[in-house]
């Protein structure tokens, strides 16, 4: 178990739940980082007494510095400052709970410095997976998954022979719109998409769950984390979000991990691994749940999912392209400049326009990301 953490994205949904878990087990907080919510970040700093606090957006530096003027906490700002706290020798386990490709530099900085990474920021693995894997191989850092499905798979692989995996069964809640036709999705609103049936999360991942892009990103995340090809990953829609994922082995045994839909458990497991401790999250009662159901995903209606799966098979920078296109399209949808179905059309379009290339350097990744975003901006309907 870790005794200290550095938390990137501390003001978000995963960030605040991580602090709750840390407080429950007396894990000390060495550093905090967030993008812009100064008051919340300052309040967290007062409560958890980190050595350093970094704010991603430099425009907020003075406000944060002033808010913490009577403390001895070191305050810094900008992307370089966030990277620096992830690479600090006394960082402890670095929990990356930043949203989007903005987390990639810190993921790489953490791994290059040899620090242990507890990763919630799936976009950094999706966009820069090959680079992150190469950095892990070089530094020998440990990477512990925080995403609930990947934490489940990680638990199902404990002590089992990796070469006997037949299939990874990646479960999906299906989001608020599963079962609907494209015609029924024409007029759905932002509020409808933000209403997830089982999980309370940040806005971007909530939209990704509604389009099923989240599951496509998670297929790519699983490929990198567990060294399996996309053909060995099967997505199973499981509306109750109780079975968090499973692994089928050569002998036909299927080992699953179950729990209440509560992120505090996978967050905590990444911090206590390989130990298990009582968790502040909800307990599971199978009697209350009663029925568990399993269905096939609908990749014709949910085109984001199909595009991400296609990108997973193409490899190289294709996953980075679909991720970048999706981040841009979701941002437009969140500001009500795009209709729901247009997200999938633009993501598929960006992948169609993408020429296959390998990711050799960080600049390759950032260029592919920028090109995909530009595709979306130039093809989005003007409203
Ligand atoms: P969120 O929007 O609630 O929080 C995002 C956090 O990132 C905020 O603290 C924000 O300040 C910070 N941030 C954004 N850009 C930054 C930058 N450039 N520099 C520093 N900090 C920055 O998002 P979330 O729901 O907590 O999700 C975070 C990550 O975890 C995402 O990658 C998401 O896919 C993943 N994840 C979330 C959940 C969940 O239940 N929320 C579950 C599984 C995986
Ligand atoms: Mg997940």
Coordinates of C-alpha atoms and ligand atoms in Angstrom, one line a residue:
X1 CA 0.0 0.0 0.0
X2 CA 1.2 3.5 -0.7
X3 CA 1.6 6.0 2.1
X4 CA 1.5 9.2 0.0
X5 CA 0.0 10.5 -3.3
X6 CA 0.3 13.3 -5.7
X7 CA -3.1 14.0 -7.2
X8 CA -3.6 15.6 -10.6
X9 CA -7.1 16.7 -11.4
X10 CA -7.9 17.0 -7.7
X11 CA -11.1 19.1 -8.1
X12 CA -12.8 16.7 -10.4
X13 CA -15.1 13.7 -9.8
X14 CA -12.2 11.2 -9.5
X15 CA -10.0 13.7 -7.7
X16 CA -12.5 14.5 -4.9
X17 CA -13.2 10.8 -4.4
X18 CA -9.5 10.1 -4.3
X19 CA -9.1 12.6 -1.5
X20 CA -11.9 10.9 0.4
X21 CA -10.2 7.6 0.1
X22 CA -6.8 9.1 1.1
X23 CA -8.4 10.7 4.2
X24 CA -10.0 7.4 5.2
X25 CA -6.7 5.6 5.3
X26 CA -4.3 8.4 6.4
X27 CA -2.5 8.5 3.1
X28 CA -0.6 11.8 3.0
X29 CA -1.1 14.2 0.0
X30 CA 2.3 15.5 -1.3
X31 CA 1.0 17.6 -4.1
X32 CA -2.3 18.7 -5.8
X33 CA -3.0 20.0 -9.3
X34 CA -6.1 21.2 -11.1
X35 CA -6.9 23.4 -14.0
X36 CA -8.9 26.4 -12.9
X37 CA -11.1 26.0 -9.8
X38 CA -8.9 28.1 -7.5
X39 CA -11.2 28.3 -4.5
X40 CA -11.7 24.6 -4.4
X41 CA -8.1 23.8 -4.9
X42 CA -7.0 26.2 -2.1
X43 CA -9.6 24.7 0.2
X44 CA -8.2 21.2 -0.5
X45 CA -4.7 22.4 0.1
X46 CA -5.7 23.8 3.5
X47 CA -7.4 20.5 4.4
X48 CA -4.7 18.1 3.2
X49 CA -1.5 20.2 3.6
X50 CA 0.4 19.2 0.5
X51 CA 4.0 20.5 -0.1
X52 CA 3.1 21.8 -3.5
X53 CA 0.1 22.9 -5.5
X54 CA 0.0 23.6 -9.2
X55 CA -2.7 25.2 -11.3
X56 CA -2.7 24.2 -15.0
X57 CA -4.1 27.5 -16.3
X58 CA -1.5 30.2 -15.6
X59 CA -4.2 32.9 -15.6
X60 CA -5.2 31.7 -12.1
X61 CA -1.7 31.7 -10.6
X62 CA -2.1 35.0 -8.7
X63 CA -5.5 34.1 -7.2
X64 CA -4.1 30.8 -6.0
X65 CA -0.9 32.3 -4.6
X66 CA -3.0 34.9 -2.8
X67 CA -5.4 32.3 -1.4
X68 CA -2.4 30.4 0.1
X69 CA -0.2 33.3 1.0
X70 CA -0.3 32.5 4.8
X71 CA 0.8 28.9 4.2
X72 CA 4.3 27.5 3.3
X73 CA 2.8 25.6 0.4
X74 CA 4.8 26.0 -2.8
X75 CA 2.5 27.4 -5.6
X76 CA 3.2 27.0 -9.3
X77 CA 1.3 27.3 -12.6
X78 CA 1.2 26.0 -16.1
X79 CA 1.5 22.6 -17.9
X80 CA 5.2 22.4 -17.0
X81 CA 4.4 22.9 -13.3
X82 CA 1.9 20.1 -13.4
X83 CA 4.4 17.8 -15.1
X84 CA 7.1 18.8 -12.5
X85 CA 4.9 17.7 -9.5
X86 CA 4.2 14.4 -11.3
X87 CA 8.0 13.8 -11.7
X88 CA 9.0 14.9 -8.2
X89 CA 11.2 12.3 -6.4
X90 CA 8.9 12.5 -3.3
X91 CA 5.6 12.4 -5.3
X92 CA 4.5 9.0 -3.9
X93 CA 1.9 7.3 -6.1
X94 CA 0.8 9.8 -8.8
X95 CA -3.0 9.6 -9.4
X96 CA -3.6 11.1 -12.8
X97 CA -7.3 12.2 -12.8
X98 CA -7.0 14.9 -15.3
X99 CA -9.5 14.8 -18.1
X100 CA -8.4 14.5 -21.8
X101 CA -5.1 14.4 -23.6
X102 CA -4.1 17.3 -21.4
X103 CA -3.0 14.5 -19.0
X104 CA -0.5 12.9 -21.4
X105 CA 2.5 15.0 -20.6
X106 CA 2.1 14.3 -16.9
X107 CA 1.6 10.6 -17.5
X108 CA 4.9 10.5 -19.4
X109 CA 6.7 12.7 -16.8
X110 CA 5.6 10.5 -14.0
X111 CA 6.6 7.3 -15.7
X112 CA 9.9 8.7 -17.0
X113 CA 10.8 9.7 -13.4
X114 CA 10.2 6.2 -12.2
X115 CA 7.1 7.1 -10.1
X116 CA 4.2 4.7 -9.7
X117 CA 1.2 5.8 -11.7
X118 CA -2.5 5.2 -10.7
X119 CA -4.2 6.1 -14.0
X120 CA -7.7 7.3 -14.3
X121 CA -6.9 9.6 -17.3
X122 CA -7.6 7.0 -20.0
X123 CA -7.1 9.5 -22.9
X124 CA -3.4 9.6 -22.2
X125 CA -3.1 5.8 -22.9
X126 CA -5.5 6.0 -25.8
X127 CA -3.6 8.9 -27.5
X128 CA -0.1 8.1 -26.5
X129 CA -0.2 4.4 -25.5
X130 CA 2.8 3.3 -27.5
X131 CA 4.9 6.1 -26.0
X132 CA 3.7 5.4 -22.5
X133 CA 4.4 1.7 -22.9
X134 CA 7.9 2.4 -24.1
X135 CA 8.5 4.7 -21.2
X136 CA 7.2 2.1 -18.8
X137 CA 9.5 -0.5 -20.2
X138 CA 12.5 1.8 -19.8
X139 CA 11.8 3.1 -16.3
X140 CA 10.2 0.0 -14.8
X141 CA 7.5 2.1 -13.2
X142 CA 4.3 0.4 -12.1
X143 CA 1.0 1.4 -13.7
X144 CA -2.1 0.7 -11.7
X145 CA -5.5 1.1 -13.4
X146 CA -8.2 3.2 -11.8
X147 CA -10.9 2.9 -14.4
X148 CA -13.4 0.5 -12.9
X149 CA -13.4 -2.0 -15.7
X150 CA -9.6 -2.1 -15.9
X151 CA -9.3 -2.4 -12.2
X152 CA -11.7 -5.3 -12.4
X153 CA -9.7 -7.0 -15.2
X154 CA -6.5 -6.3 -13.2
X155 CA -8.0 -8.1 -10.2
X156 CA -9.3 -11.0 -12.4
X157 CA -5.7 -11.5 -13.7
X158 CA -4.2 -11.7 -10.3
X159 CA -2.0 -14.8 -10.1
X160 CA -3.4 -16.2 -13.4
X161 CA -1.3 -17.2 -16.5
X162 CA -1.4 -14.3 -19.0
X163 CA -0.8 -16.6 -21.9
X164 CA -4.0 -18.5 -21.1
X165 CA -6.4 -15.6 -21.6
X166 CA -9.0 -16.4 -24.1
X167 CA -11.0 -13.2 -24.0
X168 CA -11.4 -10.1 -21.9
X169 CA -15.1 -9.4 -21.3
X170 CA -15.3 -5.6 -20.9
X171 CA -18.7 -4.6 -19.5
X172 CA -20.6 -1.4 -20.4
X173 CA -23.6 0.1 -18.8
X174 CA -24.8 1.2 -22.2
X175 CA -25.4 4.8 -20.9
X176 CA -28.7 6.6 -21.0
X177 CA -29.6 5.8 -24.6
X178 CA -28.9 2.1 -25.0
X179 CA -31.8 0.4 -26.9
X180 CA -32.7 3.5 -28.9
X181 CA -32.6 3.8 -32.7
X182 CA -30.8 6.6 -34.5
X183 CA -34.2 8.2 -35.3
X184 CA -34.9 8.3 -31.6
X185 CA -31.5 9.9 -30.9
X186 CA -32.0 12.8 -33.4
X187 CA -33.6 15.1 -30.9
X188 CA -31.9 14.1 -27.6
X189 CA -30.6 17.1 -25.6
X190 CA -27.4 17.9 -23.7
X191 CA -29.4 17.4 -20.4
X192 CA -30.6 13.9 -21.6
X193 CA -27.0 12.9 -22.4
X194 CA -25.7 14.2 -19.0
X195 CA -28.2 12.0 -17.2
X196 CA -26.3 8.7 -16.6
X197 CA -28.3 5.9 -15.1
X198 CA -25.6 4.4 -12.8
X199 CA -22.6 6.7 -12.4
X200 CA -22.0 10.3 -11.3
X201 CA -18.9 11.5 -13.3
X202 CA -17.4 14.6 -15.0
X203 CA -19.3 16.0 -18.0
X204 CA -16.9 14.8 -20.7
X205 CA -16.9 11.1 -19.7
X206 CA -20.7 11.3 -19.1
X207 CA -21.2 12.3 -22.7
X208 CA -18.7 9.6 -23.8
X209 CA -20.8 7.1 -21.9
X210 CA -23.9 8.2 -23.8
X211 CA -22.2 7.9 -27.2
X212 CA -20.5 4.6 -26.1
X213 CA -17.2 6.3 -27.1
X214 CA -16.1 5.7 -23.5
X215 CA -16.3 1.9 -24.2
X216 CA -14.3 2.3 -27.4
X217 CA -11.6 4.3 -25.5
X218 CA -11.6 1.6 -22.8
X219 CA -11.0 -1.2 -25.4
X220 CA -7.9 0.7 -26.5
X221 CA -7.0 1.3 -22.8
X222 CA -7.3 -2.4 -22.1
X223 CA -5.1 -3.3 -25.2
X224 CA -2.3 -1.3 -23.7
X225 CA -2.7 -2.2 -20.1
X226 CA -3.0 -5.9 -20.6
X227 CA -1.2 -6.5 -23.9
X228 CA -4.2 -8.0 -25.7
X229 CA -5.2 -7.5 -29.3
X230 CA -8.7 -5.9 -29.9
X231 CA -10.0 -9.3 -31.3
X232 CA -9.6 -10.7 -27.8
X233 CA -11.7 -8.0 -26.2
X234 CA -15.5 -8.4 -26.2
X235 CA -17.8 -5.6 -25.0
X236 CA -20.8 -6.8 -23.1
X237 CA -23.6 -4.4 -22.2
X238 CA -24.6 -5.0 -18.6
X239 CA -27.1 -2.4 -17.6
X240 CA -26.7 -2.8 -13.8
X241 CA -23.0 -2.0 -13.6
X242 CA -22.4 -4.6 -11.0
X243 CA -20.0 -6.9 -12.9
X244 CA -17.2 -4.5 -13.6
X245 CA -15.5 -6.8 -16.2
X246 CA -14.3 -10.4 -16.5
X247 CA -11.6 -12.6 -18.0
X248 CA -12.3 -15.8 -19.8
X249 CA -9.5 -18.4 -19.7
X250 CA -8.5 -21.2 -22.0
X251 CA -10.3 -23.8 -19.8
X252 CA -13.6 -21.9 -20.2
X253 CA -13.5 -20.5 -16.6
X254 CA -14.8 -16.9 -16.5
X255 CA -13.5 -14.9 -13.5
X256 CA -15.3 -11.6 -12.8
X257 CA -15.1 -8.8 -10.3
X258 CA -18.3 -7.5 -8.9
X259 CA -19.1 -4.5 -6.7
X260 CA -21.5 -1.6 -6.3
X261 CA -21.1 1.1 -9.0
X262 CA -18.9 3.3 -6.8
X263 CA -15.5 4.6 -8.0
X264 CA -14.1 4.8 -4.5
X265 CA -13.4 1.0 -4.6
X266 CA -11.2 0.9 -7.8
X267 CA -9.5 4.2 -6.7
X268 CA -8.8 2.6 -3.3
X269 CA -7.5 -0.6 -4.8
X270 CA -4.9 1.3 -6.8
X271 CA -3.7 2.9 -3.5
X272 CA -3.8 -0.2 -1.3
X273 CA -2.7 -2.8 -3.9
X274 CA -2.0 -5.6 -3.3
X275 CA -3.7 -5.2 0.1
X276 CA -7.5 -4.8 0.6
X277 CA -8.9 -2.5 3.3
X278 CA -12.5 -1.4 4.3
X279 CA -13.7 1.1 1.7
X280 CA -15.7 4.3 2.3
X281 CA -17.8 3.3 -0.8
X282 CA -21.1 1.5 -1.0
X283 CA -21.4 -2.2 -0.2
X284 CA -22.9 -4.6 -2.8
X285 CA -26.0 -6.6 -1.9
X286 CA -26.7 -9.2 -4.5
X287 CA -30.2 -9.7 -3.0
X288 CA -31.0 -6.0 -3.6
X289 CA -29.7 -6.3 -7.2
X290 CA -31.6 -9.5 -7.9
X291 CA -31.1 -9.7 -11.7
X292 CA -28.0 -9.3 -13.8
X293 CA -28.4 -8.9 -17.6
X294 CA -26.0 -9.1 -20.5
X295 CA -26.5 -7.9 -24.1
X296 CA -24.6 -7.1 -27.3
X297 CA -23.5 -3.5 -28.0
X298 CA -25.2 -1.8 -31.0
X299 CA -22.3 -0.5 -33.1
X300 CA -24.6 0.6 -35.9
X301 CA -26.4 3.2 -33.8
X302 CA -23.4 4.1 -31.7
X303 CA -20.9 5.1 -34.4
X304 CA -18.4 6.5 -32.0
X305 CA -18.0 3.0 -30.6
X306 CA -17.5 1.5 -34.0
X307 CA -14.9 4.2 -35.0
X308 CA -12.9 3.6 -31.8
X309 CA -12.9 -0.1 -32.3
X310 CA -11.8 0.4 -35.9
X311 CA -9.0 2.7 -34.7
X312 CA -8.0 0.1 -32.1
X313 CA -7.5 -2.4 -34.9
X314 CA -5.6 0.1 -37.1
X315 CA -3.2 1.0 -34.2
X316 CA -0.5 3.6 -34.6
X317 CA -1.9 7.1 -34.3
X318 CA -5.4 6.1 -35.3
X319 CA -6.6 5.9 -31.7
X320 CA -5.1 9.4 -31.1
X321 CA -7.1 10.7 -34.0
X322 CA -10.4 9.4 -32.8
X323 CA -9.7 10.6 -29.3
X324 CA -8.8 14.1 -30.4
X325 CA -11.8 14.3 -32.7
X326 CA -14.0 13.1 -29.9
X327 CA -12.6 15.6 -27.4
X328 CA -13.3 18.5 -29.8
X329 CA -16.7 17.2 -30.8
X330 CA -17.8 16.6 -27.1
X331 CA -16.6 20.2 -26.2
X332 CA -18.8 21.5 -29.0
X333 CA -21.7 19.4 -27.8
X334 CA -21.2 20.5 -24.2
X335 CA -21.5 24.1 -25.5
X336 CA -24.6 23.2 -27.4
X337 CA -23.1 23.8 -30.8
X338 CA -23.5 20.2 -32.0
X339 CA -26.3 17.7 -32.0
X340 CA -25.8 14.4 -30.3
X341 CA -25.5 12.2 -33.4
X342 CA -23.1 14.6 -35.0
X343 CA -20.4 13.7 -32.5
X344 CA -20.2 10.1 -34.0
X345 CA -20.4 11.4 -37.5
X346 CA -17.4 13.8 -36.9
X347 CA -15.4 11.1 -35.1
X348 CA -15.9 8.6 -37.9
X349 CA -15.1 11.3 -40.5
X350 CA -11.9 12.3 -38.8
X351 CA -10.8 8.6 -38.7
X352 CA -11.8 8.3 -42.4
X353 CA -9.6 11.3 -43.3
X354 CA -6.7 10.0 -41.2
X355 CA -3.6 8.5 -43.0
X356 CA -2.1 5.7 -40.9
X357 CA 1.1 6.6 -39.1
X358 CA 3.1 5.3 -36.2
X359 CA 3.7 7.3 -33.0
X360 CA 7.4 7.8 -32.7
X361 CA 7.5 10.9 -30.6
X362 CA 5.3 13.1 -28.5
X363 CA 5.2 15.6 -31.3
X364 CA 3.7 13.0 -33.6
X365 CA 0.9 12.4 -31.1
X366 CA 0.3 16.1 -30.5
X367 CA 0.2 16.7 -34.3
X368 CA -2.2 13.9 -34.9
X369 CA -4.4 15.2 -32.1
X370 CA -4.3 18.7 -33.5
X371 CA -5.2 17.5 -37.0
X372 CA -8.2 15.5 -35.8
X373 CA -9.4 18.5 -33.8
X374 CA -9.0 20.8 -36.8
X375 CA -11.0 18.2 -38.9
X376 CA -13.9 18.5 -36.4
X377 CA -13.8 22.3 -36.2
X378 CA -13.8 22.7 -40.0
X379 CA -16.5 20.0 -40.6
X380 CA -18.8 20.9 -37.7
X381 CA -22.1 22.6 -38.9
X382 CA -22.0 26.3 -38.3
X383 CA -24.8 27.3 -35.8
Ligands
LIG1 P1 -13.7 16.0 -14.2 O1 -14.1 16.9 -15.3 O2 -14.7 15.9 -13.1 O3 -12.3 16.5 -13.6 C1 -11.2 16.7 -14.4 C2 -10.1 17.3 -13.5 O4 -9.0 17.5 -14.4 C3 -10.4 18.6 -12.8 O5 -9.8 18.6 -11.6 C4 -9.7 19.7 -13.7 O6 -9.3 20.8 -13.0 C5 -8.5 18.8 -14.1 N1 -7.8 19.3 -15.3 C6 -8.4 19.5 -16.6 N2 -7.4 19.9 -17.5 C7 -6.3 20.1 -16.7 C8 -5.0 20.6 -17.1 N3 -4.7 21.0 -18.3 N4 -4.1 20.6 -16.1 C9 -4.4 20.2 -14.8 N5 -5.6 19.7 -14.5 C10 -6.5 19.7 -15.4 O7 -13.4 14.6 -14.8 P2 -13.5 13.1 -14.1 O8 -14.9 12.6 -14.4 O9 -13.0 13.2 -12.7 O10 -12.5 12.2 -15.0 C11 -11.1 12.3 -14.9 C12 -10.5 11.2 -15.8 O11 -10.9 10.0 -15.2 C13 -11.0 11.2 -17.2 O12 -10.0 10.7 -18.0 C14 -12.1 10.1 -17.2 O13 -12.2 9.4 -18.4 C15 -11.5 9.1 -16.1 N6 -12.5 8.3 -15.4 C16 -13.5 8.9 -14.7 C17 -14.5 8.2 -14.0 C18 -15.5 8.9 -13.2 O14 -16.3 8.2 -12.5 N7 -15.6 10.2 -13.1 C19 -14.4 6.8 -14.1 C20 -13.4 6.2 -14.9 C21 -12.5 7.0 -15.5
LIG2 MG1 -14.8 2.8 -17.0

